[in-house]
Amino acid sequence: MYEHDVIVVGAGGAGLRAAIAADEEGADVALVTKLHPVRSHTGAAEGGINASLRDGDSWDLHAYDTMKGSDYLGDAPAIDTFAKTAPEEVIQLEHWGMPFSREDDGRVSQRPFGGMSFPRTTYAGAETGHHLLHTMYEQAVKRGIEVYDEWYVTNLAVTDHDDPEDRECHGCVAYDIKSGKIEGFRATGGVVLATGGLGQAFDHTTNAVANTGDGCAMAYRAGVPMEDMEMIQFHPTTLPSTGVLISEGVRGEGGILYNDEEERFMFEYGYANNDGELASRDVVSRAELTEVNEGRGIEDEYVDLDMRHLGEERILDRLENILHLAEDFEGVDGLDEPMPVKPGQHYAMGGVECDENGETCIDGLYAAGETACVSLHGANRLGGNALPELLVFGARAGYHAAGRDMKTAEIQTGLSAKSEAGDVEPPVTPGAIDSGSEDVAADGAAVEPTGVIENAVERERERVETLLEEDGINHAEVRADVQETMTQNVNVFRKEEGLKTALRDLREAREAYEDVAVSDPSRTYNTDLIHTIETRNILDVAEAITLGALAREEFRGAHWRAEHQERKDDEWIKHTMLAWNDGTPELYYKPVILEGDEETYEPKERSY
Ligand SMILES: Cc1cc2nc3c(=O)[nH]c(=O)nc-3n(C[C@H](O)[C@H](O)[C@H](O)COP(=O)(O)OP(=O)(O)OC[C@H]3O[C@@H](n4cnc5c(N)ncnc54)[C@H](O)[C@@H]3O)c2cc1C
């Protein structure tokens, strides 16, 4: 068994920032990650990082834009903390050597991004995430932070108290991808989950194949509620054949969207008369699909994004990477022709419920980054707000796990924050089929840390043995079915019948998963085994997304419902929460906090 004060699971932007913070606090910290840190998906971020740095801008303007962008589903304590702290985090990055793009006078450049009232997006060309990841990895190396890379964390080591709020997390279990060894990791201070996104629940996504929602699924099964899982962002500019992202930076620099009739449809059809292409992402994605559905799409599938008028010099200076992506994946030269784009799954606004200190309702368990839901983005994330979130809340989770006294959180977590029971009626029973395989210590009242970890390791060894030794179907069939139904039925436009179809399909997929097995018996780099375990995680998060989508009977932000065409503020300014409760998801609601430090945010109509 390995032992550290703080274990950070995941070494993308959030994990690295958490680890550096825990190290600054004097803790012995380790990163456990299934990928080498610089292969984490943060490296794919292109467009930029928002922070109010200039005269004329201020944290409260940034907070206001974020709350408005969230369609009044973000929590003010998270939004205010975020907007106040983002500038110091960006300056810190600059001091660590991040190669930001600059103006002629040497100041860090900032460009406009969707839904922002001020051009506050700092960037490093169109490779911002790549540079951010490398800058922070250098800091981790410099500090001698231990990295267990190519270790896949399979479950958390959590006590088995009946009430999740009495449970404690003592560590986790991980599988060494290189050797097949399964080991326990004890964290005497805390475990920070920073495992990134869940895009692999869909088949057209900007997310990497590693983004399988592992952290969400592990926390969910251990008893931490999932918050606002229905809030999935579909990015309006992804390449049709692969889902590869074309950064919002293209529109930020002045790129224009056209339909098949060469109309600038964002204005022509009044989707966003003020901001046009730079309206927020949910608005632009719906506009594009409406164009396609009304017969004005190109090849009935996509629209065109044109940046030729920006000129070669500016494109090469600020968007060179985009030229390579369009050329490599679509065979299109962006200097000479428009690029084909359509909406694709991009980001999970919801996730592991935590407070503004990163703490979940389970003692010793924290979450940060895309896997977490501190409720910063609410129903719609503004472009450029995820990277500063990694920094601000990654650092806070790291400090707290390492023992720093933090201001008492205003955001409440766990079932004690429940304001109302939910009343969704799924067409099939959701949740675990084989509840014996749950992640909470199942055998007796083990509360002593090493006992909890040893039990968890033992359960994992048995699970892996079974997968390797028995015959059965390949997980890929199950995964493909899940991705297909999610893209078909839980996409930009959602209908009650489609959501119910998805739940039925997911139930069938769960039943099929009962028969999966891994045909490759090897212990070394057995990627089929890893993917098989990930597919179970994808199933759990896909079902949570769909249950949340069926429950929320209104149209807010990224969540559009055919039968409910308006935002219903009287009834729905509340978070949808799902608690696994030993295998049976329970739906309930908790109130959104609109009272901020300076003002109480008043829900207004969101027009761009
Ligand atoms: C193409 C693209 C472009 C984007 N551009 C921008 C942008 O310009 N600006 C912006 O603000 N946001 C952007 N975003 C969003 C933002 O980049 C992500 O939300 C963010 O980088 C996620 O960071 P993370 O640290 O939470 O996760 P990741 O960077 O994905 O890291 C996850 C880590 O967890 C590890 N991990 C996962 N599961 C396990 C497991 N079971 N065991 C062990 N380790 C595990 C992985 O190895 C990895 O190290 C973009 C997103 C995409 C997809």
Short mmCIF file of N, CA and C in Angstrom, two decimals, residues 523-607:
data_model
loop_
_atom_site.label_atom_id
_atom_site.label_comp_id
_atom_site.label_asym_id
_atom_site.label_seq_id
_atom_site.Cartn_x
_atom_site.Cartn_y
_atom_site.Cartn_z
N ARG A 523 -1.57 -9.11 -18.56
CA ARG A 523 -1.58 -8.13 -17.46
C ARG A 523 -0.85 -6.86 -17.86
N THR A 524 -0.16 -6.89 -18.98
CA THR A 524 0.68 -5.75 -19.36
C THR A 524 -0.05 -4.92 -20.41
N TYR A 525 -0.25 -3.67 -20.14
CA TYR A 525 -0.93 -2.77 -21.07
C TYR A 525 -2.21 -3.39 -21.63
N ASN A 526 -3.03 -3.91 -20.76
CA ASN A 526 -4.28 -4.51 -21.22
C ASN A 526 -5.34 -3.40 -21.34
N THR A 527 -5.29 -2.71 -22.47
CA THR A 527 -6.18 -1.56 -22.65
C THR A 527 -7.64 -2.00 -22.76
N ASP A 528 -7.85 -3.24 -23.22
CA ASP A 528 -9.23 -3.72 -23.32
C ASP A 528 -9.86 -3.81 -21.92
N LEU A 529 -9.06 -4.22 -20.96
CA LEU A 529 -9.55 -4.30 -19.57
C LEU A 529 -9.91 -2.89 -19.06
N ILE A 530 -9.01 -1.94 -19.31
CA ILE A 530 -9.27 -0.56 -18.84
C ILE A 530 -10.55 -0.02 -19.50
N HIS A 531 -10.66 -0.22 -20.81
CA HIS A 531 -11.85 0.30 -21.51
C HIS A 531 -13.12 -0.38 -21.00
N THR A 532 -12.99 -1.64 -20.62
CA THR A 532 -14.18 -2.35 -20.11
C THR A 532 -14.64 -1.72 -18.79
N ILE A 533 -13.69 -1.40 -17.93
CA ILE A 533 -14.06 -0.77 -16.65
C ILE A 533 -14.62 0.63 -16.92
N GLU A 534 -14.01 1.34 -17.88
CA GLU A 534 -14.52 2.68 -18.21
C GLU A 534 -15.95 2.63 -18.73
N THR A 535 -16.26 1.59 -19.48
CA THR A 535 -17.61 1.52 -20.06
C THR A 535 -18.67 1.46 -18.96
N ARG A 536 -18.37 0.77 -17.85
CA ARG A 536 -19.31 0.77 -16.72
C ARG A 536 -19.51 2.20 -16.21
N ASN A 537 -18.43 2.97 -16.16
CA ASN A 537 -18.54 4.36 -15.69
C ASN A 537 -19.38 5.19 -16.65
N ILE A 538 -19.16 4.98 -17.94
CA ILE A 538 -19.93 5.71 -18.96
C ILE A 538 -21.42 5.43 -18.79
N LEU A 539 -21.75 4.17 -18.51
CA LEU A 539 -23.16 3.79 -18.32
C LEU A 539 -23.78 4.56 -17.16
N ASP A 540 -23.05 4.62 -16.04
CA ASP A 540 -23.61 5.30 -14.86
C ASP A 540 -23.80 6.79 -15.11
N VAL A 541 -22.83 7.43 -15.78
CA VAL A 541 -22.99 8.88 -15.98
C VAL A 541 -24.04 9.16 -17.06
N ALA A 542 -24.11 8.30 -18.09
CA ALA A 542 -25.12 8.51 -19.15
C ALA A 542 -26.52 8.44 -18.55
N GLU A 543 -26.73 7.50 -17.66
CA GLU A 543 -28.05 7.36 -17.05
C GLU A 543 -28.37 8.58 -16.18
N ALA A 544 -27.37 9.06 -15.45
CA ALA A 544 -27.60 10.24 -14.60
C ALA A 544 -27.94 11.46 -15.45
N ILE A 545 -27.25 11.63 -16.59
CA ILE A 545 -27.53 12.77 -17.49
C ILE A 545 -28.99 12.69 -17.96
N THR A 546 -29.41 11.48 -18.34
CA THR A 546 -30.73 11.32 -18.94
C THR A 546 -31.83 11.47 -17.88
N LEU A 547 -31.59 10.95 -16.69
CA LEU A 547 -32.59 11.12 -15.61
C LEU A 547 -32.77 12.60 -15.29
N GLY A 548 -31.66 13.33 -15.20
CA GLY A 548 -31.74 14.77 -14.92
C GLY A 548 -32.51 15.48 -16.02
N ALA A 549 -32.24 15.08 -17.28
CA ALA A 549 -32.89 15.73 -18.43
C ALA A 549 -34.40 15.47 -18.44
N LEU A 550 -34.78 14.27 -18.02
CA LEU A 550 -36.21 13.95 -17.98
C LEU A 550 -36.89 14.72 -16.84
N ALA A 551 -36.17 14.87 -15.74
CA ALA A 551 -36.76 15.54 -14.57
C ALA A 551 -36.97 17.04 -14.82
N ARG A 552 -36.01 17.69 -15.49
CA ARG A 552 -36.07 19.15 -15.61
C ARG A 552 -37.05 19.55 -16.72
N GLU A 553 -38.24 19.92 -16.31
CA GLU A 553 -39.31 20.22 -17.28
C GLU A 553 -39.34 21.72 -17.56
N GLU A 554 -38.32 22.20 -18.19
CA GLU A 554 -38.23 23.59 -18.62
C GLU A 554 -37.12 23.68 -19.65
N PHE A 555 -36.97 24.90 -20.20
CA PHE A 555 -35.90 25.18 -21.15
C PHE A 555 -34.99 26.20 -20.50
N ARG A 556 -33.79 25.75 -20.13
CA ARG A 556 -32.84 26.66 -19.47
C ARG A 556 -31.44 26.37 -20.01
N GLY A 557 -30.76 27.42 -20.49
CA GLY A 557 -29.39 27.26 -20.97
C GLY A 557 -29.29 26.19 -22.03
N ALA A 558 -28.40 25.22 -21.79
CA ALA A 558 -28.15 24.17 -22.77
C ALA A 558 -29.26 23.13 -22.80
N HIS A 559 -30.18 23.19 -21.82
CA HIS A 559 -31.21 22.15 -21.72
C HIS A 559 -32.50 22.63 -22.36
N TRP A 560 -32.76 22.13 -23.57
CA TRP A 560 -33.95 22.50 -24.36
C TRP A 560 -34.92 21.32 -24.31
N ARG A 561 -36.17 21.58 -23.99
CA ARG A 561 -37.17 20.49 -23.98
C ARG A 561 -38.32 20.87 -24.90
N ALA A 562 -38.66 19.96 -25.81
CA ALA A 562 -39.72 20.23 -26.78
C ALA A 562 -41.03 20.59 -26.11
N GLU A 563 -41.33 19.90 -25.00
CA GLU A 563 -42.64 20.10 -24.36
C GLU A 563 -42.64 21.28 -23.42
N HIS A 564 -41.49 21.84 -23.12
CA HIS A 564 -41.41 22.91 -22.12
C HIS A 564 -40.54 24.02 -22.69
N GLN A 565 -41.18 24.93 -23.42
CA GLN A 565 -40.42 25.88 -24.23
C GLN A 565 -40.06 27.18 -23.52
N GLU A 566 -40.16 27.20 -22.20
CA GLU A 566 -39.73 28.43 -21.52
C GLU A 566 -38.98 28.14 -20.23
N ARG A 567 -38.20 29.13 -19.84
CA ARG A 567 -37.51 29.04 -18.56
C ARG A 567 -38.56 29.30 -17.49
N LYS A 568 -38.64 28.40 -16.51
CA LYS A 568 -39.69 28.54 -15.50
C LYS A 568 -39.04 28.91 -14.17
N ASP A 569 -38.83 30.21 -13.98
CA ASP A 569 -38.09 30.65 -12.80
C ASP A 569 -38.84 30.38 -11.49
N ASP A 570 -40.17 30.39 -11.54
CA ASP A 570 -40.91 30.17 -10.28
C ASP A 570 -40.64 28.78 -9.73
N GLU A 571 -40.48 27.85 -10.63
CA GLU A 571 -40.39 26.46 -10.20
C GLU A 571 -38.98 25.87 -10.27
N TRP A 572 -38.15 26.38 -11.20
CA TRP A 572 -36.94 25.63 -11.54
C TRP A 572 -35.61 26.32 -11.26
N ILE A 573 -35.60 27.35 -10.40
CA ILE A 573 -34.27 27.85 -10.02
C ILE A 573 -33.80 26.94 -8.89
N LYS A 574 -33.48 25.73 -9.27
CA LYS A 574 -33.01 24.72 -8.30
C LYS A 574 -32.16 23.70 -9.06
N HIS A 575 -31.27 23.09 -8.30
CA HIS A 575 -30.37 22.10 -8.90
C HIS A 575 -31.03 20.72 -8.87
N THR A 576 -30.88 19.98 -9.96
CA THR A 576 -31.31 18.57 -9.92
C THR A 576 -30.17 17.76 -9.31
N MET A 577 -30.51 16.97 -8.33
CA MET A 577 -29.50 16.18 -7.61
C MET A 577 -29.86 14.70 -7.72
N LEU A 578 -28.84 13.87 -7.89
CA LEU A 578 -29.08 12.42 -7.90
C LEU A 578 -28.15 11.76 -6.91
N ALA A 579 -28.74 11.07 -5.94
CA ALA A 579 -27.92 10.35 -4.96
C ALA A 579 -28.09 8.86 -5.22
N TRP A 580 -26.99 8.15 -5.31
CA TRP A 580 -27.00 6.74 -5.73
C TRP A 580 -27.64 5.84 -4.67
N ASN A 581 -27.42 6.18 -3.41
CA ASN A 581 -28.01 5.43 -2.31
C ASN A 581 -28.00 3.91 -2.49
N ASP A 582 -26.81 3.37 -2.48
CA ASP A 582 -26.60 1.93 -2.59
C ASP A 582 -27.27 1.32 -3.82
N GLY A 583 -27.12 1.98 -4.93
CA GLY A 583 -27.55 1.35 -6.18
C GLY A 583 -28.82 1.90 -6.76
N THR A 584 -29.62 2.64 -5.98
CA THR A 584 -30.88 3.16 -6.52
C THR A 584 -30.80 4.68 -6.57
N PRO A 585 -30.74 5.28 -7.76
CA PRO A 585 -30.63 6.74 -7.83
C PRO A 585 -31.88 7.42 -7.27
N GLU A 586 -31.65 8.35 -6.34
CA GLU A 586 -32.77 9.12 -5.78
C GLU A 586 -32.65 10.55 -6.28
N LEU A 587 -33.76 11.05 -6.85
CA LEU A 587 -33.75 12.43 -7.36
C LEU A 587 -34.27 13.38 -6.29
N TYR A 588 -33.57 14.49 -6.10
CA TYR A 588 -34.10 15.55 -5.23
C TYR A 588 -33.57 16.88 -5.73
N TYR A 589 -34.01 17.96 -5.10
CA TYR A 589 -33.58 19.29 -5.55
C TYR A 589 -32.91 20.04 -4.42
N LYS A 590 -32.02 20.96 -4.80
CA LYS A 590 -31.48 21.87 -3.79
C LYS A 590 -31.50 23.28 -4.38
N PRO A 591 -31.71 24.29 -3.55
CA PRO A 591 -31.89 25.64 -4.09
C PRO A 591 -30.62 26.21 -4.71
N VAL A 592 -30.79 27.04 -5.73
CA VAL A 592 -29.66 27.80 -6.29
C VAL A 592 -29.44 29.00 -5.38
N ILE A 593 -28.18 29.37 -5.16
CA ILE A 593 -27.89 30.55 -4.33
C ILE A 593 -27.63 31.75 -5.24
N LEU A 594 -28.53 32.71 -5.21
CA LEU A 594 -28.36 33.90 -6.06
C LEU A 594 -27.80 35.09 -5.28
N GLU A 595 -27.68 34.95 -3.94
CA GLU A 595 -27.16 36.07 -3.13
C GLU A 595 -25.63 36.07 -3.21
N GLY A 596 -25.11 37.09 -3.89
CA GLY A 596 -23.66 37.20 -4.03
C GLY A 596 -23.06 38.12 -2.99
N ASP A 597 -21.73 38.34 -3.09
CA ASP A 597 -21.03 39.21 -2.14
C ASP A 597 -21.51 40.65 -2.23
N GLU A 598 -21.73 41.12 -3.47
CA GLU A 598 -22.07 42.53 -3.67
C GLU A 598 -23.54 42.73 -3.94
N GLU A 599 -24.17 41.73 -4.55
CA GLU A 599 -25.57 41.90 -4.95
C GLU A 599 -26.26 40.55 -5.02
N THR A 600 -27.59 40.62 -5.00
CA THR A 600 -28.36 39.42 -5.28
C THR A 600 -28.70 39.46 -6.77
N TYR A 601 -28.28 38.41 -7.47
CA TYR A 601 -28.48 38.40 -8.91
C TYR A 601 -29.97 38.20 -9.21
N GLU A 602 -30.48 39.06 -10.08
CA GLU A 602 -31.90 39.01 -10.47
C GLU A 602 -32.01 38.29 -11.80
N PRO A 603 -32.72 37.17 -11.88
CA PRO A 603 -32.83 36.50 -13.18
C PRO A 603 -33.47 37.43 -14.22
N LYS A 604 -32.78 37.58 -15.33
CA LYS A 604 -33.28 38.43 -16.42
C LYS A 604 -33.35 37.58 -17.68
N GLU A 605 -34.08 38.10 -18.66
CA GLU A 605 -34.12 37.37 -19.92
C GLU A 605 -32.70 37.36 -20.50
N ARG A 606 -32.30 36.21 -21.04
CA ARG A 606 -30.93 36.10 -21.54
C ARG A 606 -30.93 36.32 -23.05
N SER A 607 -30.65 37.54 -23.48
CA SER A 607 -30.59 37.75 -24.93
C SER A 607 -29.18 38.23 -25.28
#
